[in-house]
DNA sequence: TTCCGACAGTGGGGTCGCAAT
DNA sequence: ATTGCGACCCCACTATCGGAA
């Protein structure tokens, strides 16, 4: 298939807001793909590169853009091969060679093709169609039920191989995709609720302690153990403690879901940054263990010795899990239908330094990749009244608005403000309209991207916690900050202080 | 007809490894 | 040695479409 066909479809997909129309456009092109390129075309249509790492990012892409070719010439498969060359050179010290490859590729692309490939390489195609539309389109093009496609994607972990199987072999191809121990599947995700009562539905539920660590999917096949993150990156070499724990399980084939976290000597959790740093670090097993020991807590069992457990209700999966793993490797949890009891568990968990709870329906199967009602997380929420120091121009649908605000805490010592981070979250279109006008009035400077304002507007901010920061002058930053409301009943000299913020860090 | 679940988009801070400076 | 970049860890929230109720 010619790349320009794909680019033309992408343009049409972007042009319509109808999802059914997007789906039909994608399905039509999928049906045109040659059998051997179906997976590749599917991935490209969803804005995904088969190569996870290319070494080419936003910065490199904006640095150079050669003159475009007058006419389209490249096949999708040719583009894939040339991007593969780039990816093969990533991390090999040949950035000059990679830039050269990028230049010659772009010189062979028309203007529209260049923009499309830039979207692919940067991961920001923004055509209003991604995995969800692709999934529906695969079902339409292969004439198979969407639910079967969804299930296959969950089991395969990625969409492209499912598209390949469905478009070449239809229902029979889909049916051949199963949970394969040793190969990661998409993890089940949780929705969220503002408090414990909102997460309960009157029936008994299991409340798991929510640990602020790294999600781990563990596979054991005979002597072989492999570990994967939420995005299915393999991290086996980085977590020798977890490998040892899983290898010791007295079963031949096991697939587990859980979380690893660094605990202090007193058993309280370390800040997320400590666990994150350890998990991102390479080194010898001995050095890794010695640097920051990790503790593993499993909360689900997906497969055991040839038996898939995904469709069993949680109650049964958890009971099988509890029989399998050592008690101290099982996530602390409880079952209740009583609101007060659940509230108490939540309060104790937070008091012990943990992130919150995940409320799980006892009858829910393991539905990977969906943020449904099966699992709901509840976390405490902090708030502060801060002052807006600057605003950044938005992009995409926020192009004409001032969007991302810079947040400052009052510093009584200097009479000024200390920046703590930024946020673009929690704003409705109405808020965006209002703040665009308001901050234009308060503007003192504009560098084309950031508009600096007189520090007068107070905003109430919700956030999950305070973390150590090397970026911001106060040495602290807010985690997951979002706007609750603008406050016109408070002036900037009534805003919360940097001392208030530091006190939250303890 | 109204409601609500699922998606896509719009970005946040921190950390590592690697290459260039 | 330091800095910039890419990639990945954690992620919240709103608007919209279209099927469910």
XYZ file of C-alpha atoms (C1' of nucleotides) in Angstrom:
548
model
C 0.000 0.000 0.000
C 1.185 3.494 -0.847
C 1.836 5.737 2.145
C -0.142 8.540 0.555
C -3.307 6.396 0.638
C -2.876 6.070 4.389
C -2.169 9.779 4.777
C -5.288 10.620 2.788
C -7.397 8.397 5.042
C -5.831 9.978 8.117
C -6.808 13.394 6.768
C -10.401 12.254 6.286
C -10.467 10.693 9.752
C -9.274 13.961 11.248
C -11.869 15.920 9.277
C -14.928 14.134 10.687
C -15.965 14.093 14.342
C -18.198 11.050 13.888
C -16.690 7.912 15.364
C -18.702 5.627 13.152
C -17.429 7.547 10.124
C -13.843 7.325 11.413
C -14.327 3.605 11.951
C -15.615 3.036 8.428
C -12.753 5.034 6.912
C -10.193 2.988 8.833
C -11.983 -0.294 8.088
C -12.097 0.481 4.382
C -8.366 1.042 4.225
C -7.639 -2.045 6.345
C -9.594 -4.096 3.831
C -7.375 -2.737 1.058
C -4.145 -3.791 2.765
C -2.218 -6.770 1.440
C -2.346 -9.691 3.880
C 1.301 -9.425 4.887
C 1.051 -5.703 5.704
C -2.295 -5.697 7.572
C -0.712 -5.404 11.011
C 1.572 -2.589 9.921
C -1.218 -0.620 8.234
C -3.390 -1.100 11.327
C -0.662 0.187 13.627
C -0.009 3.224 11.426
C -3.727 4.028 11.239
C -3.855 4.175 15.029
C -0.747 6.382 15.118
C 1.489 3.660 16.534
C 4.968 2.685 15.358
C 5.852 -1.014 15.619
C 9.296 0.116 16.750
C 8.804 1.255 20.339
C 12.070 3.215 20.407
C 13.406 5.173 17.476
C 15.706 7.614 19.260
C 13.839 10.344 17.399
C 11.762 12.679 19.498
C 9.961 15.963 19.351
C 13.164 17.972 19.640
C 14.946 16.253 16.773
C 11.853 16.501 14.595
C 11.474 20.233 15.128
C 15.188 20.830 14.487
C 15.033 20.062 10.799
C 12.490 19.639 8.078
C 13.957 19.183 4.573
C 12.116 20.341 1.494
C 9.254 17.993 0.633
C 9.072 15.753 -2.416
C 6.725 16.914 -5.141
C 5.059 13.550 -5.629
C 4.384 10.600 -3.288
C 6.473 7.524 -4.072
C 6.917 5.436 -0.925
C 5.098 2.292 0.099
C 4.103 1.880 3.745
C 6.451 -1.109 3.991
C 9.354 0.981 2.660
C 8.745 3.652 5.292
C 8.640 0.948 7.937
C 12.003 -0.446 6.792
C 13.615 2.974 6.883
C 12.251 3.750 10.347
C 13.533 0.333 11.407
C 17.026 1.395 10.279
C 16.694 4.452 12.509
C 15.495 2.376 15.442
C 18.340 -0.105 14.993
C 20.800 2.747 15.471
C 19.125 4.136 18.609
C 21.481 4.238 21.572
C 24.499 3.311 19.464
C 26.213 6.665 19.470
C 25.471 7.490 15.875
C 23.088 10.400 16.137
C 24.712 12.017 13.110
C 23.928 8.950 11.035
C 20.361 8.864 12.421
C 19.785 12.496 11.533
C 21.095 11.746 8.053
C 18.644 8.835 7.692
C 15.839 11.061 8.934
C 16.737 13.785 6.419
C 16.819 11.413 3.457
C 13.516 9.849 4.533
C 11.832 13.236 4.816
C 13.241 14.324 1.463
C 11.310 11.453 -0.130
C 8.015 12.453 1.516
C 5.458 14.973 0.319
C 4.477 17.773 2.640
C 1.376 15.904 3.858
C 3.389 12.708 4.302
C 6.037 14.558 6.313
C 3.404 15.874 8.698
C 1.920 12.417 9.068
C 5.286 10.738 9.763
C 6.087 13.472 12.275
C 2.845 12.565 14.037
C 3.855 8.910 14.061
C 7.383 9.549 15.342
C 6.265 11.987 18.034
C 3.286 9.846 19.038
C 0.956 12.806 18.574
C -1.020 12.112 15.434
C -4.145 13.697 16.968
C -6.600 12.450 14.382
C -9.330 11.561 16.893
C -8.851 7.859 16.272
C -6.577 5.616 18.235
C -6.796 2.104 19.626
C -10.542 2.251 20.238
C -11.497 3.208 16.692
C -8.948 0.746 15.309
C -10.482 -2.055 17.362
C -13.950 -1.337 15.962
C -12.517 -1.024 12.462
C -10.786 -4.400 12.668
C -14.097 -5.962 13.682
C -15.861 -4.264 10.767
C -13.204 -5.079 8.162
C -12.819 -8.723 9.220
C -16.540 -9.165 9.911
C -16.006 -10.489 13.438
C -17.564 -9.373 16.764
C -15.895 -6.347 18.359
C -15.934 -8.116 21.725
C -13.809 -10.912 20.262
C -11.318 -8.389 18.909
C -11.164 -6.632 22.275
C -10.530 -9.913 24.046
C -7.778 -10.878 21.591
C -6.080 -7.493 22.024
C -6.121 -7.985 25.777
C -4.541 -11.414 25.460
C -1.997 -10.447 22.787
C -1.058 -7.214 24.531
C -0.933 -5.250 21.270
C -3.406 -4.466 18.501
C -1.280 -4.984 15.379
C -0.916 -8.784 15.656
C -4.657 -9.035 16.276
C -5.374 -7.008 13.139
C -2.994 -9.244 11.223
C -4.726 -12.413 12.460
C -8.291 -11.139 12.002
C -7.736 -9.744 8.510
C -5.942 -12.804 7.196
C -7.845 -15.599 8.963
C -11.006 -13.970 10.332
C -12.724 -15.572 13.315
C -10.425 -18.588 13.181
C -7.375 -16.313 13.370
C -8.807 -14.511 16.397
C -9.662 -17.766 18.114
C -6.020 -18.846 17.938
C -4.968 -15.907 20.139
C -4.895 -16.987 23.758
C -3.185 -16.151 27.019
C 0.391 -17.286 26.531
C 2.419 -17.480 29.741
C 5.684 -15.668 29.098
C 4.004 -13.113 26.843
C 2.522 -10.029 28.564
C -1.175 -9.196 28.364
C -2.860 -5.857 28.936
C -3.317 -5.188 32.633
C -6.712 -4.382 34.109
C -7.056 -0.728 35.057
C -9.129 1.003 37.725
C -11.579 3.855 37.455
C -11.688 6.386 40.262
C -14.151 7.716 42.825
C -13.911 10.794 45.062
C -14.508 8.872 48.307
C -15.204 5.415 49.703
C -19.037 5.618 49.804
C -19.102 6.598 46.115
C -17.098 3.485 45.270
C -19.454 1.106 47.108
C -22.658 -0.296 45.658
C -24.217 -2.064 48.640
C -22.874 -5.477 47.715
C -19.784 -6.972 49.339
C -16.531 -5.780 47.771
C -12.844 -6.421 48.308
C -10.766 -3.403 49.307
C -7.084 -3.685 48.415
C -4.443 -1.414 49.854
C -3.336 0.838 46.973
C 0.458 0.885 46.962
C 2.310 3.800 45.407
C 4.863 1.743 43.493
C 5.330 0.167 40.063
C 2.807 -2.242 38.522
C 4.340 -5.626 37.727
C 3.009 -8.545 35.715
C 5.006 -11.673 36.564
C 5.231 -14.747 34.329
C 6.765 -18.063 35.347
C 7.190 -20.808 32.753
C 9.259 -23.636 34.163
C 12.577 -22.136 35.273
C 12.022 -18.994 33.240
C 10.658 -15.858 34.936
C 9.803 -12.655 33.076
C 8.492 -9.371 34.500
C 6.589 -6.621 32.683
C 5.386 -3.105 33.531
C 1.949 -1.627 32.901
C 2.948 -0.690 29.351
C 4.391 -4.193 28.836
C 8.039 -3.118 28.988
C 10.184 -5.998 30.180
C 11.974 -5.219 33.464
C 13.101 -8.697 34.514
C 16.788 -7.741 34.825
C 15.975 -4.830 37.118
C 14.014 -6.724 39.744
C 16.028 -9.719 40.981
C 14.062 -9.871 44.249
C 10.815 -10.364 42.359
C 12.374 -12.939 40.044
C 13.563 -14.926 43.062
C 10.148 -14.785 44.713
C 8.312 -15.945 41.591
C 10.882 -18.615 40.722
C 10.357 -20.187 44.146
C 6.619 -20.704 43.655
C 5.872 -24.447 43.614
C 4.134 -24.449 40.243
C 5.323 -24.815 36.675
C 3.304 -22.051 35.001
C 2.051 -18.935 36.754
C 0.912 -15.451 35.691
C 0.510 -12.895 38.490
C -0.432 -9.233 38.798
C 0.976 -7.031 41.530
C 2.981 -4.018 42.621
C 6.571 -3.535 43.771
C 7.431 -0.833 46.263
C 10.366 0.313 48.377
C 9.613 0.167 52.100
C 11.605 1.920 54.821
C 13.037 -0.045 57.754
C 9.905 0.705 59.802
C 7.718 -0.769 57.051
C 6.273 2.535 55.900
C 6.391 3.181 52.147
C 9.170 5.303 50.686
C 8.108 8.198 48.438
C 7.257 7.093 44.908
C 10.464 8.700 43.653
C 12.515 6.130 45.572
C 10.697 3.143 44.068
C 10.701 4.761 40.638
C 14.417 5.446 40.719
C 15.274 1.915 41.784
C 13.036 0.361 39.130
C 14.541 2.530 36.388
C 18.117 1.653 37.373
C 20.277 -1.017 35.780
C 23.062 -2.900 37.514
C 24.152 -6.243 38.890
C 21.514 -8.085 40.930
C 23.631 -7.680 44.064
C 24.108 -3.954 43.562
C 20.426 -3.412 42.865
C 19.305 -5.280 45.970
C 21.821 -3.451 48.098
C 20.880 -0.004 46.808
C 17.145 -0.074 47.580
C 15.432 -3.351 48.465
C 11.990 -3.776 46.941
C 8.965 -5.563 48.365
C 6.387 -7.302 46.168
C 2.649 -7.459 46.783
C 0.509 -9.559 44.453
C -3.195 -8.862 44.074
C -4.331 -11.100 41.219
C -3.733 -14.510 39.643
C -4.378 -14.831 35.911
C -3.074 -18.277 35.044
C -1.963 -21.392 36.906
C -0.531 -24.586 35.417
C -2.429 -24.542 32.136
C -5.634 -23.047 33.515
C -6.679 -19.510 32.526
C -8.353 -17.780 35.457
C -9.266 -14.483 33.770
C -12.977 -15.215 33.564
C -13.343 -16.420 37.128
C -14.873 -13.885 39.525
C -12.345 -11.935 41.580
C -13.422 -13.763 44.733
C -12.171 -17.051 43.304
C -9.025 -15.627 41.720
C -8.053 -13.980 45.001
C -8.659 -17.120 46.995
C -6.468 -19.129 44.597
C -3.830 -16.391 44.840
C -3.877 -16.459 48.638
C -3.264 -20.220 48.531
C -0.347 -19.747 46.162
C 1.892 -16.910 47.345
C 3.554 -16.392 50.743
C 1.306 -14.372 53.104
C 3.682 -11.407 53.168
C 3.610 -11.217 49.351
C -0.186 -10.860 49.324
C -1.615 -7.346 49.184
C -3.304 -6.370 52.474
C -7.044 -6.297 51.844
C -10.465 -6.977 53.301
C -13.987 -7.918 52.214
C -16.973 -5.916 53.422
C -20.347 -4.496 52.448
C -20.326 -2.035 55.331
C -19.552 1.592 54.552
C -18.120 2.392 57.973
C -15.852 -0.644 57.962
C -14.624 0.294 54.515
C -14.013 3.882 55.618
C -12.012 2.609 58.576
C -9.817 0.449 56.310
C -9.253 3.444 54.039
C -8.316 5.684 56.984
C -5.909 3.114 58.439
C -4.290 2.567 55.055
C -3.721 6.276 54.497
C -2.513 6.676 58.081
C 0.092 3.981 57.385
C 1.429 6.154 54.568
C -0.165 4.395 51.599
C -1.831 5.903 48.574
C -5.412 4.794 49.199
C -7.547 1.769 48.347
C -8.826 -0.033 45.272
C -12.437 -1.187 45.620
C -13.030 -4.381 43.634
C -16.300 -6.091 42.789
C -16.160 -9.701 43.940
C -17.927 -10.966 40.813
C -15.834 -9.068 38.274
C -13.687 -11.024 35.821
C -10.232 -9.750 34.863
C -11.191 -7.317 32.086
C -7.876 -6.042 30.865
C -7.381 -2.609 29.481
C -10.677 -1.178 30.694
C -11.218 1.432 33.343
C -14.610 0.073 34.204
C -16.600 -0.367 37.373
C -14.845 -3.632 38.266
C -12.022 -1.798 40.021
C -12.326 1.696 41.491
C -9.525 3.556 43.234
C -10.028 6.009 46.066
C -7.306 8.406 47.204
C -7.318 11.297 49.676
C -7.156 14.748 48.143
C -5.268 17.812 49.368
C -6.043 21.396 48.404
C -4.176 24.704 48.459
C -4.972 28.261 47.452
C -2.160 29.340 45.141
C -1.395 32.303 42.910
C -1.078 32.187 39.111
C 2.358 33.463 38.040
C 2.162 32.833 34.274
C 0.140 31.009 31.579
C 1.200 29.043 28.525
C -0.533 28.990 25.143
C -2.513 25.820 24.517
C -2.189 23.384 21.631
C -4.654 21.262 19.653
C -8.217 22.155 20.599
C -6.834 24.641 23.116
C -4.835 26.471 20.426
C -6.681 29.758 20.844
C -6.700 29.714 24.627
C -4.251 30.369 27.408
C -4.104 26.939 28.982
C -1.356 25.698 31.277
C -0.992 27.833 34.410
C 2.134 28.295 36.546
C 1.416 27.999 40.256
C 3.105 29.878 43.090
C 2.955 29.742 46.882
C 3.352 32.928 48.916
C 6.752 33.579 50.484
C 6.250 35.950 53.448
C 10.025 36.364 53.829
C 10.460 38.015 50.434
C 6.956 39.220 49.759
C 7.120 37.244 46.501
C 5.944 33.848 45.277
C 7.671 30.479 44.855
C 6.739 28.397 41.811
C 5.563 24.856 42.638
C 4.570 23.489 39.253
C 2.009 23.871 36.490
C -1.406 22.477 35.666
C -3.792 22.299 32.720
C -6.258 19.909 34.374
C -9.749 20.508 35.667
C -10.525 23.379 33.272
C -13.811 23.422 31.403
C -14.096 25.281 28.099
C -15.859 28.029 30.037
C -12.920 28.219 32.476
C -10.492 28.377 29.559
C -12.441 31.229 27.971
C -12.555 33.110 31.237
C -8.898 32.650 32.146
C -7.722 33.579 28.658
C -9.402 36.953 29.038
C -8.400 37.387 32.672
C -4.709 36.656 32.140
C -4.528 38.874 29.068
C -5.592 41.686 31.426
C -2.934 40.756 33.967
C -0.149 40.208 31.409
C 3.184 41.911 31.972
C 5.264 39.989 29.445
C 4.812 37.567 26.536
C 7.642 35.598 24.927
C 5.353 34.003 22.348
C 4.824 30.892 24.435
C 4.616 31.930 28.092
C 2.572 34.927 29.190
C 3.813 36.320 32.512
C 1.116 37.908 34.661
C 0.878 40.119 37.732
C 0.576 37.641 40.641
C -2.958 38.582 41.688
C -5.287 35.720 40.713
C -5.877 33.074 43.400
C -6.780 29.548 42.312
C -7.834 26.597 44.438
C -5.727 23.576 43.468
C -6.282 19.906 44.296
C -3.279 17.569 44.345
C -2.177 14.143 45.575
C 0.948 15.081 47.473
C 4.144 17.111 47.688
C 7.343 15.700 46.260
C 10.981 16.706 46.277
C 11.970 18.765 43.259
C 15.263 19.780 41.710
C 13.464 21.823 39.079
C 11.619 24.331 41.231
C 13.272 26.945 43.458
C 11.434 25.922 46.629
C 12.756 22.359 46.329
C 9.209 20.976 46.256
C 6.585 20.329 43.575
C 2.952 19.242 43.587
C 1.980 15.788 42.354
C -1.015 15.613 39.988
C -2.130 19.208 40.491
C -5.521 20.219 39.027
C -7.763 23.289 39.166
C -10.844 23.150 41.392
C -11.938 26.788 40.939
C -10.732 30.329 40.665
C -11.214 32.293 43.866
C -12.232 35.908 43.650
C -13.031 36.004 47.349
C -9.333 35.833 48.246
C -6.474 38.143 47.366
C -2.934 37.009 46.654
C -1.709 38.040 50.102
C -4.160 35.532 51.593
C -2.804 32.616 49.535
C -1.136 29.622 51.180
C 2.577 29.905 51.886
C 5.593 27.846 50.879
C 5.875 26.856 54.556
C 2.336 25.418 54.389
C 3.413 23.355 51.385
C 6.638 22.091 52.978
C 4.713 21.082 56.088
C 2.667 18.700 53.948
C 5.824 16.897 52.915
C 6.640 16.110 56.561
C -35.627 11.212 24.853
C -32.159 11.198 28.251
C -28.296 9.052 30.368
C -23.871 7.248 30.753
C -19.672 4.346 29.306
C -15.745 4.521 26.521
C -12.389 7.312 23.977
C -9.271 10.774 22.674
C -6.898 14.667 23.805
C -4.191 17.798 26.782
C -0.702 18.026 29.077
C 1.867 17.409 34.624
C 6.784 15.889 37.566
C 10.591 12.632 38.218
C 14.074 9.362 36.836
C 17.290 6.789 34.178
C 20.763 5.898 30.229
C 23.183 7.707 26.533
C 25.437 11.069 23.453
C 27.115 15.472 22.665
C 29.332 19.372 24.572
C 31.639 16.621 34.467
C 27.513 18.663 32.742
C 23.620 19.143 29.766
C 20.066 17.799 26.452
C 17.201 14.295 24.714
C 14.351 10.222 24.525
C 11.778 6.989 26.899
C 9.189 5.388 30.636
C 7.304 5.455 35.559
C 3.396 7.570 37.994
C -1.101 10.186 36.277
C -6.361 13.706 36.320
C -9.615 15.597 34.011
C -13.164 17.298 30.217
C -15.617 16.945 25.793
C -17.738 14.130 22.706
C -20.043 10.323 20.408
C -23.249 6.817 20.244
C -25.380 2.885 22.260
C -28.172 1.726 26.448
C -32.015 2.642 29.163
